[in-house]
Short mmCIF file of C-alpha atoms in Angstrom, two decimals:
data_model
loop_
_atom_site.label_atom_id
_atom_site.label_comp_id
_atom_site.label_asym_id
_atom_site.label_seq_id
_atom_site.Cartn_x
_atom_site.Cartn_y
_atom_site.Cartn_z
CA GLN A 2 111.10 94.53 94.83
CA VAL A 3 111.30 97.58 97.22
CA GLN A 4 110.67 96.66 100.89
CA LEU A 5 111.09 99.26 104.04
CA GLN A 6 111.08 97.79 107.43
CA GLU A 7 110.94 99.73 110.38
CA SER A 8 112.76 99.02 113.58
CA GLY A 9 113.03 100.34 117.33
CA PRO A 10 111.94 100.35 120.64
CA GLY A 11 108.08 99.57 121.19
CA LEU A 12 107.89 101.40 124.56
CA VAL A 13 109.40 104.79 125.57
CA LYS A 14 108.95 106.62 128.43
CA PRO A 15 107.20 110.14 128.57
CA SER A 16 109.58 113.18 128.08
CA GLN A 17 112.18 110.56 126.31
CA THR A 18 113.31 110.48 122.65
CA LEU A 19 111.36 107.99 120.20
CA SER A 20 113.91 106.72 117.75
CA LEU A 21 113.08 104.56 114.89
CA THR A 22 114.94 103.50 111.87
CA CYS A 23 113.57 102.17 108.41
CA ASN A 24 115.92 100.02 106.23
CA VAL A 25 115.06 100.01 102.70
CA SER A 26 116.04 97.36 100.08
CA GLY A 27 115.47 96.64 96.57
CA ASP A 28 116.19 100.43 95.91
CA SER A 29 119.03 102.87 96.69
CA ILE A 30 118.33 106.08 98.95
CA SER A 31 121.08 107.53 96.83
CA SER A 32 119.31 107.02 93.45
CA GLY A 33 117.68 110.72 94.25
CA ASP A 34 114.45 109.98 92.89
CA TYR A 35 112.56 109.69 95.88
CA TYR A 36 111.84 111.30 99.38
CA TRP A 37 111.93 109.06 102.50
CA SER A 38 109.01 109.78 104.76
CA TRP A 39 107.57 108.92 107.99
CA VAL A 40 103.77 108.72 108.56
CA ARG A 41 102.03 107.99 111.73
CA GLN A 42 98.82 106.55 112.77
CA HIS A 43 97.18 107.01 116.25
CA PRO A 44 95.13 104.09 117.48
CA GLY A 45 91.82 104.13 115.69
CA LYS A 46 92.70 107.14 113.65
CA GLY A 47 93.52 108.36 110.21
CA LEU A 48 96.87 109.05 108.60
CA GLU A 49 99.41 111.86 109.65
CA TRP A 50 102.44 112.67 107.44
CA ILE A 51 105.25 113.79 109.84
CA GLY A 52 108.33 114.30 107.55
CA TYR A 53 110.44 113.29 104.77
CA ILE A 54 114.11 113.40 103.86
CA TYR A 55 115.95 113.50 100.64
CA TYR A 56 119.10 111.40 99.96
CA SER A 57 121.13 114.86 100.32
CA GLY A 58 120.09 115.28 103.90
CA ASN A 59 117.48 117.85 103.10
CA ALA A 60 114.67 117.13 105.52
CA TYR A 61 111.17 118.86 105.64
CA TYR A 62 108.88 118.59 108.93
CA LYS A 63 105.16 118.91 109.56
CA PRO A 64 105.23 122.27 111.01
CA SER A 65 103.63 121.22 114.25
CA LEU A 66 106.21 118.72 115.28
CA LYS A 67 109.28 120.82 113.59
CA SER A 68 110.73 121.71 116.97
CA ARG A 69 110.98 118.12 118.31
CA LEU A 70 111.47 116.09 115.10
CA THR A 71 114.67 115.16 113.09
CA ILE A 72 114.88 112.65 110.31
CA SER A 73 118.05 111.78 109.16
CA VAL A 74 119.68 109.54 106.42
CA ASP A 75 122.61 107.17 106.08
CA THR A 76 123.18 106.52 102.77
CA SER A 77 125.88 103.68 103.38
CA LYS A 78 123.62 101.80 105.25
CA ASN A 79 120.73 102.55 102.94
CA GLN A 80 118.33 103.53 105.95
CA PHE A 81 116.92 106.66 107.14
CA SER A 82 116.04 107.44 110.84
CA LEU A 83 113.40 109.45 112.85
CA ARG A 84 114.03 110.82 116.25
CA LEU A 85 111.10 112.41 118.14
CA SER A 86 111.98 113.98 121.49
CA SER A 87 109.84 114.81 124.57
CA VAL A 88 107.30 112.34 123.85
CA THR A 89 103.98 112.45 125.69
CA PRO A 90 101.12 109.68 125.32
CA ALA A 91 99.65 111.63 122.67
CA ASP A 92 102.84 110.51 120.41
CA THR A 93 101.45 106.65 120.99
CA ALA A 94 100.89 105.64 117.17
CA VAL A 95 101.82 103.20 114.51
CA TYR A 96 104.80 104.79 112.82
CA TYR A 97 105.09 104.01 109.03
CA CYS A 98 108.21 104.53 106.87
CA ALA A 99 107.15 105.00 103.29
CA ARG A 100 108.85 105.98 99.76
CA ARG A 101 107.39 109.17 98.02
CA VAL A 102 107.59 109.62 94.60
CA THR A 103 105.93 112.83 92.87
CA GLY A 104 103.65 113.63 95.89
CA HIS A 105 102.41 109.91 96.73
CA PHE A 106 103.67 107.27 98.84
CA ASP A 107 104.18 104.11 96.53
CA TYR A 108 105.89 101.84 99.33
CA TRP A 109 105.24 101.33 102.66
CA GLY A 110 106.70 99.45 105.71
CA GLN A 111 104.59 97.34 107.88
CA GLY A 112 104.60 99.85 110.61
CA ILE A 113 105.56 99.71 114.40
CA LEU A 114 103.51 100.39 117.23
CA VAL A 115 105.19 102.55 119.66
CA THR A 116 103.57 103.35 122.83
CA VAL A 117 104.71 106.17 125.28
CA SER A 118 103.91 105.20 128.83
CA SER A 119 105.97 105.21 131.99
CA ASP B 1 97.34 123.53 105.53
CA THR B 2 94.91 122.12 103.03
CA GLN B 3 92.09 120.53 104.70
CA MET B 4 90.70 117.31 103.26
CA THR B 5 87.19 115.97 104.12
CA GLN B 6 85.59 112.67 103.00
CA SER B 7 82.17 111.61 102.64
CA PRO B 8 80.54 109.23 103.48
CA SER B 9 82.48 108.35 106.64
CA SER B 10 81.41 104.56 106.41
CA VAL B 11 79.46 102.62 103.79
CA SER B 12 78.00 99.30 103.65
CA ALA B 13 77.39 97.66 100.37
CA SER B 14 76.95 94.24 98.78
CA VAL B 15 79.27 92.33 96.80
CA GLY B 16 78.68 93.56 93.25
CA ASP B 17 77.58 96.94 93.99
CA THR B 18 79.21 100.28 92.99
CA VAL B 19 80.51 102.22 96.07
CA ILE B 20 81.52 106.06 95.38
CA ILE B 21 83.76 107.85 97.85
CA THR B 22 84.19 111.64 97.47
CA CYS B 23 87.15 113.72 98.74
CA ARG B 24 87.11 117.48 98.94
CA ALA B 25 90.22 119.71 99.51
CA SER B 26 89.69 123.06 101.30
CA GLN B 27 91.62 124.60 98.11
CA GLY B 28 92.51 124.00 94.87
CA ILE B 29 94.93 120.92 94.46
CA ALA B 30 94.93 120.49 90.48
CA SER B 31 95.40 116.52 90.18
CA TRP B 32 97.79 116.15 93.13
CA LEU B 33 95.55 113.50 94.99
CA ALA B 34 96.13 109.83 95.92
CA TRP B 35 93.88 107.27 96.99
CA TYR B 36 94.99 104.50 99.47
CA GLN B 37 93.30 101.24 100.73
CA GLN B 38 94.02 100.27 104.36
CA ARG B 39 93.06 96.78 105.54
CA PRO B 40 92.92 96.39 109.63
CA GLY B 41 96.53 95.90 110.78
CA LYS B 42 98.17 96.43 107.57
CA ALA B 43 100.00 99.33 106.05
CA PRO B 44 98.21 101.73 103.40
CA LYS B 45 98.36 100.58 100.03
CA LEU B 46 98.62 102.94 96.97
CA LEU B 47 95.68 102.68 94.72
CA ILE B 48 95.63 105.66 92.38
CA PHE B 49 97.91 108.68 92.13
CA GLY B 50 97.50 112.06 90.10
CA ALA B 51 93.78 111.76 90.65
CA SER B 52 92.86 109.05 88.20
CA THR B 53 96.12 107.19 87.47
CA LEU B 54 95.85 103.47 88.73
CA GLN B 55 98.58 102.19 90.29
CA SER B 56 100.56 98.87 88.91
CA GLY B 57 98.87 95.95 89.93
CA VAL B 58 95.71 97.53 91.32
CA PRO B 59 92.35 95.73 89.80
CA SER B 60 90.45 97.88 87.23
CA ARG B 61 87.48 98.03 89.31
CA PHE B 62 89.09 101.22 91.10
CA SER B 63 88.69 104.28 89.53
CA GLY B 64 89.49 107.94 90.34
CA SER B 65 88.25 111.31 88.96
CA GLY B 66 88.31 114.95 89.58
CA SER B 67 90.34 117.87 89.96
CA GLY B 68 90.43 121.41 91.84
CA THR B 69 89.05 120.48 94.94
CA ASP B 70 86.38 117.83 94.48
CA PHE B 71 87.50 114.02 93.67
CA THR B 72 86.10 110.59 93.46
CA LEU B 73 87.03 107.19 94.11
CA THR B 74 84.87 104.51 92.59
CA ILE B 75 84.78 101.03 93.21
CA ASN B 76 82.78 98.95 90.81
CA SER B 77 81.55 95.36 91.32
CA LEU B 78 82.55 95.39 94.82
CA GLN B 79 84.46 92.50 96.21
CA PRO B 80 84.55 90.91 99.84
CA GLU B 81 88.46 91.86 99.73
CA ASP B 82 87.42 95.59 99.30
CA SER B 83 86.62 95.80 102.84
CA ALA B 84 88.88 98.36 104.28
CA THR B 85 89.08 101.85 105.20
CA TYR B 86 89.96 104.55 102.16
CA TYR B 87 92.11 107.57 102.40
CA CYS B 88 92.73 110.38 100.13
CA GLN B 89 95.59 112.49 100.25
CA GLN B 90 96.92 115.80 98.73
CA ALA B 91 100.47 116.60 97.77
CA ASN B 92 99.84 120.05 96.16
CA SER B 93 100.78 121.95 99.16
CA PHE B 94 103.11 121.64 102.43
CA PRO B 95 102.26 119.85 104.52
CA ILE B 96 101.04 116.69 102.79
CA THR B 97 97.71 116.02 104.30
CA PHE B 98 95.21 113.01 104.38
CA GLY B 99 91.53 112.84 104.53
CA PRO B 100 90.01 111.17 107.64
CA GLY B 101 88.92 108.12 105.54
CA THR B 102 85.95 106.38 104.80
CA LYS B 103 85.32 102.82 106.01
CA VAL B 104 83.91 100.23 103.68
CA ASP B 105 82.29 97.28 104.78
CA ILE B 106 80.50 94.30 102.90
CA LYS B 107 76.93 93.42 103.80
#
């Protein structure tokens, strides 16, 4: 059974960098069959895709976040990570990691709430 | 970006009813459409992909149809556990975009 689990700080100060990691179990990131993704959800709002990465390290970002966003992969640990710099309260959201297969997301982590506040 | 709209934004229906949710893309997306169910406080769950293919383990009362720009999600014989918000998502063009969601309540 594929499982994804997000981890990281739940509180980040404005202007700092938000860093999250997604640990994958039950599947190998190195299999090359999927893109490993981040999706966020602002409180009470809809879903927003923000980026994904292939096991090779090729990453694709939502254009409006590209200047602040870095997604990386560590195949030896079977995990991938997100770094979002210069955060503001507008980046407060539940962040989900998910597995993307041929366009859709079939497995999701439980999500982690990250609050940006001083 | 391909904009996704959904209607209605919310619907209240009784157990056993049929609920139809529509999703429209601002440009043609062929069949690159997925539907998700999200219960409060939970992660989204994939229901349908490729516009009409039911994800393994999803009850057959859920069905999807459409292609191009207009799509529907139909929930037959609504059950109490179907109370949730439903999102459509397109993957035909970059970046991936989601619809705003449709909240389904049980009367």
